[in-house]
Amino acid sequence: MKKVAIVGLGWLGMPLAMSLAARGWQVTGSKTTLDGVEAARMSGIESYPLRLEPELVCEADDLDALLDVDALVITLPARRSGPGEDFYLQAMQELVDSALAYRIPRIIFTSSTSVYGDAQGVVKENTPRNPVTASGRTLKELEDWLHNLPGTSV
């Protein structure tokens, strides 16, 4: 059975988890609060508490269970406010570095159209990225970092 972890069981991650589980995938995920973990478990999704500060804050056994998968999907949005633009970037890099250490063969990151800024009309992957917001600039920087990882295929 294929196993997938979804970091960020929110408005995007939870429906994705439910859809994959319905298709026969073994799905695990993360939430930042114990209440969120319990809610996910009540929905049939094995979940573990995980906070990014920006280092990963969780129990070692929970991290092992979360990252022992065939694919990792990261659905955490860039913060619009908080400790600064570098915080999100550092947290995502920490998470991806951990996934690579666990030798997860597929890492999927959900970005945002904010990397395209004020682009009008149809936007495609080859549309020049010109973010105008702090979160868009952070996501563009993270996308660039991910593209430059060895063995990356986009």
CSV table of C-alpha atoms in Angstrom, one decimal:
chain,number,residue,atom,x,y,z
A,1,MET,CA,0.0,0.0,0.0
A,2,LYS,CA,1.3,3.5,-0.9
A,3,LYS,CA,1.9,5.7,2.1
A,4,VAL,CA,1.7,9.5,2.0
A,5,ALA,CA,2.1,12.2,4.7
A,6,ILE,CA,0.4,15.6,4.5
A,7,VAL,CA,2.0,18.3,6.6
A,8,GLY,CA,-0.8,20.7,7.1
A,9,LEU,CA,-4.2,19.1,7.5
A,10,GLY,CA,-6.0,22.4,7.0
A,11,TRP,CA,-8.5,23.6,4.3
A,12,LEU,CA,-6.4,22.0,1.5
A,13,GLY,CA,-4.6,19.2,3.3
A,14,MET,CA,-7.6,17.5,5.0
A,15,PRO,CA,-9.8,17.1,1.9
A,16,LEU,CA,-6.7,15.8,0.1
A,17,ALA,CA,-6.1,13.3,2.9
A,18,MET,CA,-9.7,12.1,2.8
A,19,SER,CA,-9.6,11.8,-1.0
A,20,LEU,CA,-6.3,9.8,-1.0
A,21,ALA,CA,-7.5,7.5,1.8
A,22,ALA,CA,-10.7,6.8,-0.1
A,23,ARG,CA,-8.5,5.7,-3.0
A,24,GLY,CA,-6.6,3.3,-0.9
A,25,TRP,CA,-3.6,5.3,0.2
A,26,GLN,CA,-2.4,5.0,3.8
A,27,VAL,CA,-2.4,8.6,4.9
A,28,THR,CA,-0.8,10.3,7.9
A,29,GLY,CA,-0.7,14.0,8.6
A,30,SER,CA,0.2,16.7,11.0
A,31,LYS,CA,-1.6,19.4,12.9
A,32,THR,CA,-0.1,22.0,15.3
A,33,THR,CA,-2.5,21.4,18.1
A,34,LEU,CA,-3.5,18.2,20.0
A,35,ASP,CA,-7.2,19.1,19.4
A,36,GLY,CA,-6.4,19.3,15.7
A,37,VAL,CA,-4.6,15.9,15.8
A,38,GLU,CA,-7.6,14.4,17.6
A,39,ALA,CA,-10.1,15.8,15.0
A,40,ALA,CA,-8.0,14.4,12.2
A,41,ARG,CA,-7.9,11.0,13.9
A,42,MET,CA,-11.7,11.1,14.4
A,43,SER,CA,-12.0,11.6,10.6
A,44,GLY,CA,-9.9,8.5,10.0
A,45,ILE,CA,-6.5,10.2,9.3
A,46,GLU,CA,-3.6,9.2,11.5
A,47,SER,CA,-2.2,12.5,12.7
A,48,TYR,CA,0.7,13.7,14.7
A,49,PRO,CA,1.5,17.0,16.4
A,50,LEU,CA,4.1,19.0,14.6
A,51,ARG,CA,5.1,22.6,15.0
A,52,LEU,CA,7.7,24.5,13.0
A,53,GLU,CA,9.5,27.2,15.0
A,54,PRO,CA,11.3,27.1,12.5
A,55,GLU,CA,13.0,23.9,13.7
A,56,LEU,CA,10.7,20.8,13.8
A,57,VAL,CA,9.1,20.5,17.2
A,58,CYS,CA,7.7,17.0,17.8
A,59,GLU,CA,8.4,13.7,19.4
A,60,ALA,CA,11.1,11.6,17.6
A,61,ASP,CA,8.7,8.6,17.3
A,62,ASP,CA,6.0,10.8,15.9
A,63,LEU,CA,8.4,12.2,13.3
A,64,ASP,CA,9.5,8.6,12.4
A,65,ALA,CA,5.8,7.7,11.9
A,66,LEU,CA,5.1,10.8,9.9
A,67,LEU,CA,8.0,10.6,7.6
A,68,ASP,CA,8.1,6.8,6.9
A,69,VAL,CA,6.2,7.4,3.6
A,70,ASP,CA,6.5,7.1,-0.1
A,71,ALA,CA,5.5,10.8,-0.6
A,72,LEU,CA,5.3,14.0,1.4
A,73,VAL,CA,2.9,16.7,0.6
A,74,ILE,CA,3.5,20.1,2.2
A,75,THR,CA,0.3,22.3,2.2
A,76,LEU,CA,1.4,25.0,4.7
A,77,PRO,CA,0.7,28.5,3.5
A,78,ALA,CA,3.3,31.3,3.9
A,79,ARG,CA,2.6,33.4,6.8
A,80,ARG,CA,1.2,36.9,6.1
A,81,SER,CA,2.3,38.0,9.5
A,82,GLY,CA,4.5,36.7,12.3
A,83,PRO,CA,8.1,36.4,13.1
A,84,GLY,CA,9.3,37.5,9.6
A,85,GLU,CA,9.8,36.4,6.1
A,86,ASP,CA,12.8,34.2,6.9
A,87,PHE,CA,10.8,32.2,9.4
A,88,TYR,CA,8.7,30.4,6.9
A,89,LEU,CA,11.6,29.8,4.5
A,90,GLN,CA,13.7,28.3,7.3
A,91,ALA,CA,10.9,26.1,8.5
A,92,MET,CA,10.2,24.7,5.1
A,93,GLN,CA,13.9,24.1,4.4
A,94,GLU,CA,14.1,22.3,7.8
A,95,LEU,CA,11.1,20.1,6.9
A,96,VAL,CA,12.4,19.3,3.4
A,97,ASP,CA,15.9,18.6,4.8
A,98,SER,CA,14.3,16.1,7.2
A,99,ALA,CA,12.3,14.5,4.4
A,100,LEU,CA,15.5,14.1,2.4
A,101,ALA,CA,17.2,12.5,5.5
A,102,TYR,CA,14.3,10.0,5.7
A,103,ARG,CA,14.9,9.4,2.0
A,104,ILE,CA,11.3,10.2,1.0
A,105,PRO,CA,11.3,9.7,-2.8
A,106,ARG,CA,8.6,12.3,-3.6
A,107,ILE,CA,8.1,15.7,-2.0
A,108,ILE,CA,5.2,17.8,-3.3
A,109,PHE,CA,5.0,21.5,-2.2
A,110,THR,CA,1.9,23.5,-2.8
A,111,SER,CA,2.9,27.1,-3.5
A,112,SER,CA,0.6,30.0,-4.4
A,113,THR,CA,-0.4,32.2,-7.3
A,114,SER,CA,1.0,35.1,-5.2
A,115,VAL,CA,4.4,34.3,-6.8
A,116,TYR,CA,3.1,35.8,-10.0
A,117,GLY,CA,2.2,39.1,-8.4
A,118,ASP,CA,-0.2,41.3,-10.4
A,119,ALA,CA,-0.1,39.1,-13.6
A,120,GLN,CA,-3.2,39.4,-15.7
A,121,GLY,CA,-4.9,36.7,-17.8
A,122,VAL,CA,-3.9,33.1,-18.0
A,123,VAL,CA,-0.9,32.2,-15.8
A,124,LYS,CA,1.2,29.2,-16.5
A,125,GLU,CA,4.3,27.7,-15.0
A,126,ASN,CA,6.5,29.5,-17.5
A,127,THR,CA,4.8,32.9,-16.7
A,128,PRO,CA,7.5,35.1,-15.2
A,129,ARG,CA,7.2,35.2,-11.4
A,130,ASN,CA,7.1,38.8,-10.0
A,131,PRO,CA,5.7,38.6,-6.5
A,132,VAL,CA,4.6,41.9,-4.9
A,133,THR,CA,3.8,40.7,-1.4
A,134,ALA,CA,6.1,39.5,1.3
A,135,SER,CA,4.6,36.0,1.3
A,136,GLY,CA,4.8,35.8,-2.5
A,137,ARG,CA,8.5,36.8,-2.4
A,138,THR,CA,9.2,34.2,0.3
A,139,LEU,CA,7.4,31.5,-1.7
A,140,LYS,CA,9.4,32.4,-4.8
A,141,GLU,CA,12.6,32.1,-2.8
A,142,LEU,CA,11.5,28.7,-1.5
A,143,GLU,CA,10.5,27.5,-5.0
A,144,ASP,CA,14.0,28.6,-6.3
A,145,TRP,CA,15.6,26.7,-3.4
A,146,LEU,CA,13.5,23.6,-4.1
A,147,HIS,CA,14.3,23.7,-7.9
A,148,ASN,CA,18.0,23.8,-7.1
A,149,LEU,CA,18.0,20.6,-4.9
A,150,PRO,CA,19.9,17.7,-6.4
A,151,GLY,CA,17.7,15.3,-8.2
A,152,THR,CA,14.7,17.7,-8.3
A,153,SER,CA,12.1,17.2,-11.0
A,154,VAL,CA,9.4,19.7,-11.5
